[in-house]
CSV table of C-alpha atoms in Angstrom, one decimal:
chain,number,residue,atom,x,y,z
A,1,UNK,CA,0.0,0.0,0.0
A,2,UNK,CA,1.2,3.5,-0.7
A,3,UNK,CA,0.7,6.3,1.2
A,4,UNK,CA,2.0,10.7,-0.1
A,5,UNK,CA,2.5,13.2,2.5
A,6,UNK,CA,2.8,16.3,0.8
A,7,UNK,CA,4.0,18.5,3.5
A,8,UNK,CA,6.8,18.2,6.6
A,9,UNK,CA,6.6,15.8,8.8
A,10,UNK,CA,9.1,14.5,11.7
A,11,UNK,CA,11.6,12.2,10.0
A,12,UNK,CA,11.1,9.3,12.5
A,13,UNK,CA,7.9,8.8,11.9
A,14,UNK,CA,8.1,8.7,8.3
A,15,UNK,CA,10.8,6.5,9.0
A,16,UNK,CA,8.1,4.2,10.7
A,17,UNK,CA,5.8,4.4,7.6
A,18,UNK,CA,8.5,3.4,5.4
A,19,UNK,CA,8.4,-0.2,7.2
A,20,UNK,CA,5.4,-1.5,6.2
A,21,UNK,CA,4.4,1.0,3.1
A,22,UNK,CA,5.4,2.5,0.3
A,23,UNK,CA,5.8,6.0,0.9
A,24,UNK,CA,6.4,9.2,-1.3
A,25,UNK,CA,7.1,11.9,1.2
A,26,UNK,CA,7.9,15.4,-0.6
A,27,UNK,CA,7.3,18.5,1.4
A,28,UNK,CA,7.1,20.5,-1.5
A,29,UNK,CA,4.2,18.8,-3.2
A,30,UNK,CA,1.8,21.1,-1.7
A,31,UNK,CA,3.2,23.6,-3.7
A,32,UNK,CA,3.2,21.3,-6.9
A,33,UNK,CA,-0.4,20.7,-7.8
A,34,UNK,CA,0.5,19.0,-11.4
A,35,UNK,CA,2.6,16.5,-9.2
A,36,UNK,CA,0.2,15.8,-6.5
A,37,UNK,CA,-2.6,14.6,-8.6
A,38,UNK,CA,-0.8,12.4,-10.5
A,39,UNK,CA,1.1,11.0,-7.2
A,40,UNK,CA,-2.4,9.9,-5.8
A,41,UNK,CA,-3.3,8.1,-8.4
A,42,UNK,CA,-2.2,4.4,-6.8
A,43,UNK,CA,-2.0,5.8,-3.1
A,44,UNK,CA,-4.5,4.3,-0.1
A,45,UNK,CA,-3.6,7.4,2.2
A,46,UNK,CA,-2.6,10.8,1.8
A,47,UNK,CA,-1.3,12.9,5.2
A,48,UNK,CA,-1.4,16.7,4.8
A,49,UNK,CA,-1.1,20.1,7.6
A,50,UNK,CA,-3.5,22.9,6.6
A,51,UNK,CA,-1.9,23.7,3.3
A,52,UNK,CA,-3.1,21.2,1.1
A,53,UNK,CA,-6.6,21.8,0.0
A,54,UNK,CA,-8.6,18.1,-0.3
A,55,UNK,CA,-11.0,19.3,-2.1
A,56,UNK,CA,-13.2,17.5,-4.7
A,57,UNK,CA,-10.8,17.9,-7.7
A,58,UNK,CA,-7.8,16.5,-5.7
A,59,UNK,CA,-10.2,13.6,-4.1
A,60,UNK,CA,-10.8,13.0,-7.7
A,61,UNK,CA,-7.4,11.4,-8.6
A,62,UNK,CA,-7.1,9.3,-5.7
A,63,UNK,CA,-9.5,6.4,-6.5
A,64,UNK,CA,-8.0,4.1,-4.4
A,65,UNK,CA,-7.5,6.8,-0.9
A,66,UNK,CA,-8.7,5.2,1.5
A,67,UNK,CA,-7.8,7.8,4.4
A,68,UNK,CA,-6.8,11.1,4.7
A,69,UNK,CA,-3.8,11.9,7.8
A,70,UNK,CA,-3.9,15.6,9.1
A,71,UNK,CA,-0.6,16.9,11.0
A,72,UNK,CA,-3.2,19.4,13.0
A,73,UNK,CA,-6.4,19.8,14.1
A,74,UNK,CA,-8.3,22.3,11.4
A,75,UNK,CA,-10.2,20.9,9.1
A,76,UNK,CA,-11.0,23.9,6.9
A,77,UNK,CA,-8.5,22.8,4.4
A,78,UNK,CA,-10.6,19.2,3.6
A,79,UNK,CA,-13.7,18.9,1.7
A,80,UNK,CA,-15.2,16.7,4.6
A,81,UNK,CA,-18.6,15.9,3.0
A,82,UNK,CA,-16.5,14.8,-0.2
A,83,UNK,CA,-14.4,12.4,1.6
A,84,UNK,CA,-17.5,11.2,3.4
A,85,UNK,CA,-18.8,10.3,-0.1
A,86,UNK,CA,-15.7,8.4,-0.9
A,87,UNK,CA,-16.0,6.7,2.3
A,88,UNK,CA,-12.7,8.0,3.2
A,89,UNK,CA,-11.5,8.4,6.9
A,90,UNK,CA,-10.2,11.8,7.9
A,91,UNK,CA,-7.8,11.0,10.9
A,92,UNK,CA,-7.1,14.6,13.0
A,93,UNK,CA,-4.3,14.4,15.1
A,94,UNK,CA,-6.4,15.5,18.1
A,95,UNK,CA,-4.4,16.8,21.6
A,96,UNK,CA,-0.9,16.3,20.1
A,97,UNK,CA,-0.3,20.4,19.8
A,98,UNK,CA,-2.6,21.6,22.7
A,99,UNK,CA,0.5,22.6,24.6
A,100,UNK,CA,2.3,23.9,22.1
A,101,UNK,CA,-0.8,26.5,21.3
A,102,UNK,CA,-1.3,27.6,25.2
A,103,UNK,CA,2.2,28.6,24.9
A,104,UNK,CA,1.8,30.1,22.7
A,105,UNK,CA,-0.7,31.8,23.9
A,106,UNK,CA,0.3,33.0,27.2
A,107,UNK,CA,3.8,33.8,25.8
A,108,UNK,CA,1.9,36.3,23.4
A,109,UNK,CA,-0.3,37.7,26.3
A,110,UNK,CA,2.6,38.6,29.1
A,111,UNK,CA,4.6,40.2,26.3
A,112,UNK,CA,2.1,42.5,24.7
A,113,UNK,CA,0.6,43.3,28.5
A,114,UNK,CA,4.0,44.5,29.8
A,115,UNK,CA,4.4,46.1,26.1
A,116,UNK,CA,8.9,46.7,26.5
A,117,UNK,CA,9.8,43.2,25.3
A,118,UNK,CA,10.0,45.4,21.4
A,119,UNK,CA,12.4,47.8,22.5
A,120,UNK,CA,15.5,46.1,21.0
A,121,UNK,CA,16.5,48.7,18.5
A,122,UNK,CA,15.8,51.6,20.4
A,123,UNK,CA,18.0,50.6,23.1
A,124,UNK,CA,20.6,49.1,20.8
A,125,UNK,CA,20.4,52.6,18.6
A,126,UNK,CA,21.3,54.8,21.9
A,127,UNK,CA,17.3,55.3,22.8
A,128,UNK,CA,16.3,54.8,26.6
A,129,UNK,CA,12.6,54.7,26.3
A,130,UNK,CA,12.3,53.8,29.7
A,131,UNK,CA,9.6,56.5,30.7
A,132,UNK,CA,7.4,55.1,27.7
A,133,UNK,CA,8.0,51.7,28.5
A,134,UNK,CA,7.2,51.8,32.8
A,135,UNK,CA,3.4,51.5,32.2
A,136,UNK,CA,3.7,47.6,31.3
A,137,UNK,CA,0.8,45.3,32.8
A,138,UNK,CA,1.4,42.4,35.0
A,139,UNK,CA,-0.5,39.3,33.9
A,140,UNK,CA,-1.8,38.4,37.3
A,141,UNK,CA,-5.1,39.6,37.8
A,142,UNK,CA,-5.9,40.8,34.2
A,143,UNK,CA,-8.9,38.5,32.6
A,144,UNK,CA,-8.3,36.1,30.0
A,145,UNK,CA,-11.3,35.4,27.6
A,146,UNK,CA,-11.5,32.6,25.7
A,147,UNK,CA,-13.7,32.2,22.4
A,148,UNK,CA,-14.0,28.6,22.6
A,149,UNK,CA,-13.1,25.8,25.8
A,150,UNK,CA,-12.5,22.5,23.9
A,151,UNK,CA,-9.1,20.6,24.7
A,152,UNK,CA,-6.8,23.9,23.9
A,153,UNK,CA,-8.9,26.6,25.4
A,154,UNK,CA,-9.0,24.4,28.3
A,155,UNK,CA,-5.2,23.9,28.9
A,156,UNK,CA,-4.8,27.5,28.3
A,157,UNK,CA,-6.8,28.3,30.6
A,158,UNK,CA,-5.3,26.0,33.3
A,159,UNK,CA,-1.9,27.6,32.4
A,160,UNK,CA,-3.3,31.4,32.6
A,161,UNK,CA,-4.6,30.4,36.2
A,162,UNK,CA,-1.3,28.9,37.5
A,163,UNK,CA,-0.2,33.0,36.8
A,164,UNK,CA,-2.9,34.6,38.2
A,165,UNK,CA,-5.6,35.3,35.8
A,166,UNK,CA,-9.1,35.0,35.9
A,167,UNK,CA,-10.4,33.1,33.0
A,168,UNK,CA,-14.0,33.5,31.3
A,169,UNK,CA,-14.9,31.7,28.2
A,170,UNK,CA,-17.5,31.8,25.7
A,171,UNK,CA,-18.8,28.3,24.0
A,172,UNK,CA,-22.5,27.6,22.4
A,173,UNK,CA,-21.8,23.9,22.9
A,174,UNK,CA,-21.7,23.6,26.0
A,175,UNK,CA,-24.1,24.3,28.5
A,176,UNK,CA,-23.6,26.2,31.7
A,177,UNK,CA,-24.1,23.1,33.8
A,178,UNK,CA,-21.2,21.2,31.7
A,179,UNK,CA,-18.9,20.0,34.6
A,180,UNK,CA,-15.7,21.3,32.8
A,181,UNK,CA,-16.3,25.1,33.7
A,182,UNK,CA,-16.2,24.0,37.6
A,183,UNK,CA,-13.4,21.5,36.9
A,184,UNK,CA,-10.5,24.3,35.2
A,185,UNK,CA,-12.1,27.0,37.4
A,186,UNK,CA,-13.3,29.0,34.6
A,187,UNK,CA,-16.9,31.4,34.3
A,188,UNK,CA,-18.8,30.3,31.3
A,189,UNK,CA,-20.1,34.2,29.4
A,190,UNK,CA,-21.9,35.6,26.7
A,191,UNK,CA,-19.8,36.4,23.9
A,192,UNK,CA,-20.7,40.0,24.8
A,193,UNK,CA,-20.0,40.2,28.2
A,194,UNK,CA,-16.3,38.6,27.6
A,195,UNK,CA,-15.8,40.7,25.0
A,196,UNK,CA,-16.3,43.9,27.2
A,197,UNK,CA,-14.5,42.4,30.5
A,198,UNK,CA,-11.8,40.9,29.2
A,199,UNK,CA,-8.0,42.2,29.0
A,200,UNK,CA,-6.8,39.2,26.7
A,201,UNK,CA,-9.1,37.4,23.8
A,202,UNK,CA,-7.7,34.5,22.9
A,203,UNK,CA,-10.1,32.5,19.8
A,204,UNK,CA,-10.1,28.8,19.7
A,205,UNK,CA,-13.1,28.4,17.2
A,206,UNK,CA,-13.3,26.8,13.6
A,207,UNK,CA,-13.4,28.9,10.3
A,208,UNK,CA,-17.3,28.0,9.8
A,209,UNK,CA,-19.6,30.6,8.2
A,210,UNK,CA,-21.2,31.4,11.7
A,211,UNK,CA,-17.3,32.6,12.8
A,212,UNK,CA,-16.2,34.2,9.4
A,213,UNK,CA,-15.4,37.6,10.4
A,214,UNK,CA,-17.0,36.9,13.8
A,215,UNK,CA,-14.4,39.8,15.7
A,216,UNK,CA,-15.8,42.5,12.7
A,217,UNK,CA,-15.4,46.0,13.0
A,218,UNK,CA,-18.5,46.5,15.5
A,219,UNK,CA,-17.5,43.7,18.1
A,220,UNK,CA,-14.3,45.0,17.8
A,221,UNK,CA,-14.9,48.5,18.7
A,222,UNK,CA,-16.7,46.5,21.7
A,223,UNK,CA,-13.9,45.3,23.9
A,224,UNK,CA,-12.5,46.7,26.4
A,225,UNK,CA,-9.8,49.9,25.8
A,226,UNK,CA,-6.2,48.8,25.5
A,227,UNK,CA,-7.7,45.2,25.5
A,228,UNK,CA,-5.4,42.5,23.1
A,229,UNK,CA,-6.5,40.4,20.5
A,230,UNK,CA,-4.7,36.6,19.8
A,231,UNK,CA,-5.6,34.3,17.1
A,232,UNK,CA,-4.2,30.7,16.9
A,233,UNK,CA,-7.2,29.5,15.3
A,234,UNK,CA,-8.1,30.5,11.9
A,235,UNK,CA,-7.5,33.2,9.3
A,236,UNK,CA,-10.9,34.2,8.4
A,237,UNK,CA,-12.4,35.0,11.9
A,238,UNK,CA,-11.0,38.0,12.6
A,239,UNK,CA,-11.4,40.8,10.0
A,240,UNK,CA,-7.9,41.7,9.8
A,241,UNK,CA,-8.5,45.4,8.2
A,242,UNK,CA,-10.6,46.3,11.2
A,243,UNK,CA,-8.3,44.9,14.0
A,244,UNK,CA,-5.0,46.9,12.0
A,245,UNK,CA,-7.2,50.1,12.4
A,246,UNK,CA,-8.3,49.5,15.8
A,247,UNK,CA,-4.3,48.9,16.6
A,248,UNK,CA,-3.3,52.3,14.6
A,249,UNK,CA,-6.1,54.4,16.8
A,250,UNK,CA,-5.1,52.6,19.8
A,251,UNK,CA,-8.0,51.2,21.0
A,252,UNK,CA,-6.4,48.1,21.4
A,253,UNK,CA,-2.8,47.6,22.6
A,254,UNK,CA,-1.9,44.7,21.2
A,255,UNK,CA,-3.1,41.5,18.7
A,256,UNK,CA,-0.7,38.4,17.7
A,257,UNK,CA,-1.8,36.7,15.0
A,258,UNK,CA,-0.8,33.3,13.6
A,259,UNK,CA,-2.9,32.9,11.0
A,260,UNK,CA,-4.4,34.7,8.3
A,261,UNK,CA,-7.4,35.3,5.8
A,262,UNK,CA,-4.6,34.2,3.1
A,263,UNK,CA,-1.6,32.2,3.5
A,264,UNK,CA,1.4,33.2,3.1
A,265,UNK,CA,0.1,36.7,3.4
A,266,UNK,CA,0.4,38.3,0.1
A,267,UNK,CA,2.2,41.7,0.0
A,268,UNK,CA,-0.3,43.7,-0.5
A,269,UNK,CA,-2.3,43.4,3.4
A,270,UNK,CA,-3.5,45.8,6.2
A,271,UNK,CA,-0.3,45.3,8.8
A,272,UNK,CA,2.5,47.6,7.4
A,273,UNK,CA,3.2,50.0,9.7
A,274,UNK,CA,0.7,48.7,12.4
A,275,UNK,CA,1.7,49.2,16.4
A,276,UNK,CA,2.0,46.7,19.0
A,277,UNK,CA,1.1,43.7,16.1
A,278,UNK,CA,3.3,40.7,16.3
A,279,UNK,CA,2.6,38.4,13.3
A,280,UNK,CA,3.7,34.6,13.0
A,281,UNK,CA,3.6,32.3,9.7
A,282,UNK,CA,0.9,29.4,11.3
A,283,UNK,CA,3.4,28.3,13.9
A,284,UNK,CA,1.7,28.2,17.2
A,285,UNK,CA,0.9,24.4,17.4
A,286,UNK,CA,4.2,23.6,16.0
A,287,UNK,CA,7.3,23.2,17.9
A,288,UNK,CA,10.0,20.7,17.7
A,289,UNK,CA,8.5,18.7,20.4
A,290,UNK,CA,4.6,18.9,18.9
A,291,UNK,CA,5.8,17.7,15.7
A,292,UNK,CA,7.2,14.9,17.3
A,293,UNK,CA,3.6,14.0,18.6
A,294,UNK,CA,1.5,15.1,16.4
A,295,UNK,CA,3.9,12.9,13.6
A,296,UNK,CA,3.8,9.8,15.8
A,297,UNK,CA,0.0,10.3,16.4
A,298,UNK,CA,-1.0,10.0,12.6
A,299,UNK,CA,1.5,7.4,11.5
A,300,UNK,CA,0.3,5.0,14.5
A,301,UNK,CA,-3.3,5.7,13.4
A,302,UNK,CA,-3.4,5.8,9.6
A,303,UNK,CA,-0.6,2.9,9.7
A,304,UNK,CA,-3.8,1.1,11.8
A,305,UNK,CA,-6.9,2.0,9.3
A,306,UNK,CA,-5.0,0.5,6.6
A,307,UNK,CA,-3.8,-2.9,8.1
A,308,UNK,CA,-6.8,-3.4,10.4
């Protein structure tokens, strides 16, 4: 059985695949659509990240795919009804990057709260913006907000309470009486009332069309002054023209974002010249330890699907 992986993956666990299967792995097929096709033509499994859009015309040449592996959690990227129509199993690799996102997102909130941590070339240049720079929050005791409490939102949460913070979140699917708010210590809200109380807004939702553009331009201009925005989850639900502008008036003090409404960012986008913005290229599930997992996760499972 053959099975493409068309972007990175840890080089042990591909080593693992190579045991039992016949593997093309080519990180750079992603980007090579007229190779791709042709490569699924004779493969049972194909194992993407987010880049690789499994849609219906890629499904297409893969007759014989039998499962699809993805090095994440989104789904956005996979045509899921279309693989349900192929009867083919889409394997997430659920948990494996929680840690690595919470970091992430914790790392983001201390530094844009105390606001001096982008300093270096002022100081290095002879400035001494010390005055400017004394007025830096402390984490504990600021509110943390979380759009969304499944498995990251919930670690998150556990590691913004270790520091201090109180933590509210916001999820339709789950009911106030859901024993998980009591168990992390966290106050289920309205989406409005987090949005107004919180100093940090971290979103852990899915790009569906109900969260398209769900931080727009009004809900925005709703949170709290000097409050900072953090996405982790998915270009598309924050409207990235409104949060620059909120940024340049200073309404807000801060956003990190990982991902974006278009990836790579084309050159033409709202964030040149925007304060108090720190941008990263869709890294904050991956470290060298989450690949590890996340690798090990989806070779053990699709490895199983197709010998079971």
């Amino acid at each position: 059985m053959k099975i493409v992986i068309s972007e990175f993956m840890d080089g042990a666990a591909v080593a693992r695949l190579q045991q039992s299967f016949d593997v093309l792995y080519d990180p750079a097929l992603v980007d090579r659509p007229d190779a791709l096709g042709p490569a699924l033509a004779s493969a049972d499994a194909l194992i993407v990240r987010n880049r690789t859009k499994v849609d219906n015309s890629l499904l297409a040449t893969g007759a014989k795919l039998k499962v699809v592996g993805r090095l994440g959690v989104g789904l956005d990227n996979i045509d899921m009804p279309a693989c349900a129509e192929r009867s083919i199993k889409v394997i997430p690799a659920i948990g494996a990057n929680s840690q690595a996102v919470a970091e992430y997102v914790i790392a983001a909130s201390m530094l844009l709260l105390r606001g001096g941590f982008m300093s270096s070339a002022d100081v290095a240049c002879g400035g001494w913006p010390r005055g400017r720079l004394s007025e830096g929050r402390e984490t504990a005791g600021r509110v943390l907000g979380l759009v969304g409490f499944g498995g990251i939102g919930q670690l998150t949460a556990k590691l913004a309470r270790s520091l201090g913070m109180t933590v509210t979140a916001h999820d339709p699917a789950l009911p106030d009486s859901a024993e998980i708010w009591g168990q992390v210590g966290v106050q289920p809200s309205s989406l409005d009332m987090l949005v107004m109380g919180a100093d940090v807004i971290s979103l852990h939702v899915p790009l569906l069309a109900s969260t398209r553009h769900l931080f727009n331009g009004a809900l925005i201009a709703r949170m709290k002054p000097g409050a900072i925005l953090i996405n982790t989850a998915r270009g598309g639900i924050v409207d990235e023209s409104a949060l620059a502008a909120a940024l340049r008036e200073g309404r807000l003090s801060g956003a990190a974002l990982d991902v974006f409404d278009v990836e790579p960012v084309p050159a033409a986008n709202p964030f040149g010249g925007v304060p108090n913005l720190i941008l990263t290229p869709h890294i904050a599930g991956v470290t060298a330890e989450s690949n590890v997992r996340v690798s090990q996760l989806i070779a053990d499972q699709v490895s199983a699907y197709l010998l079971k």
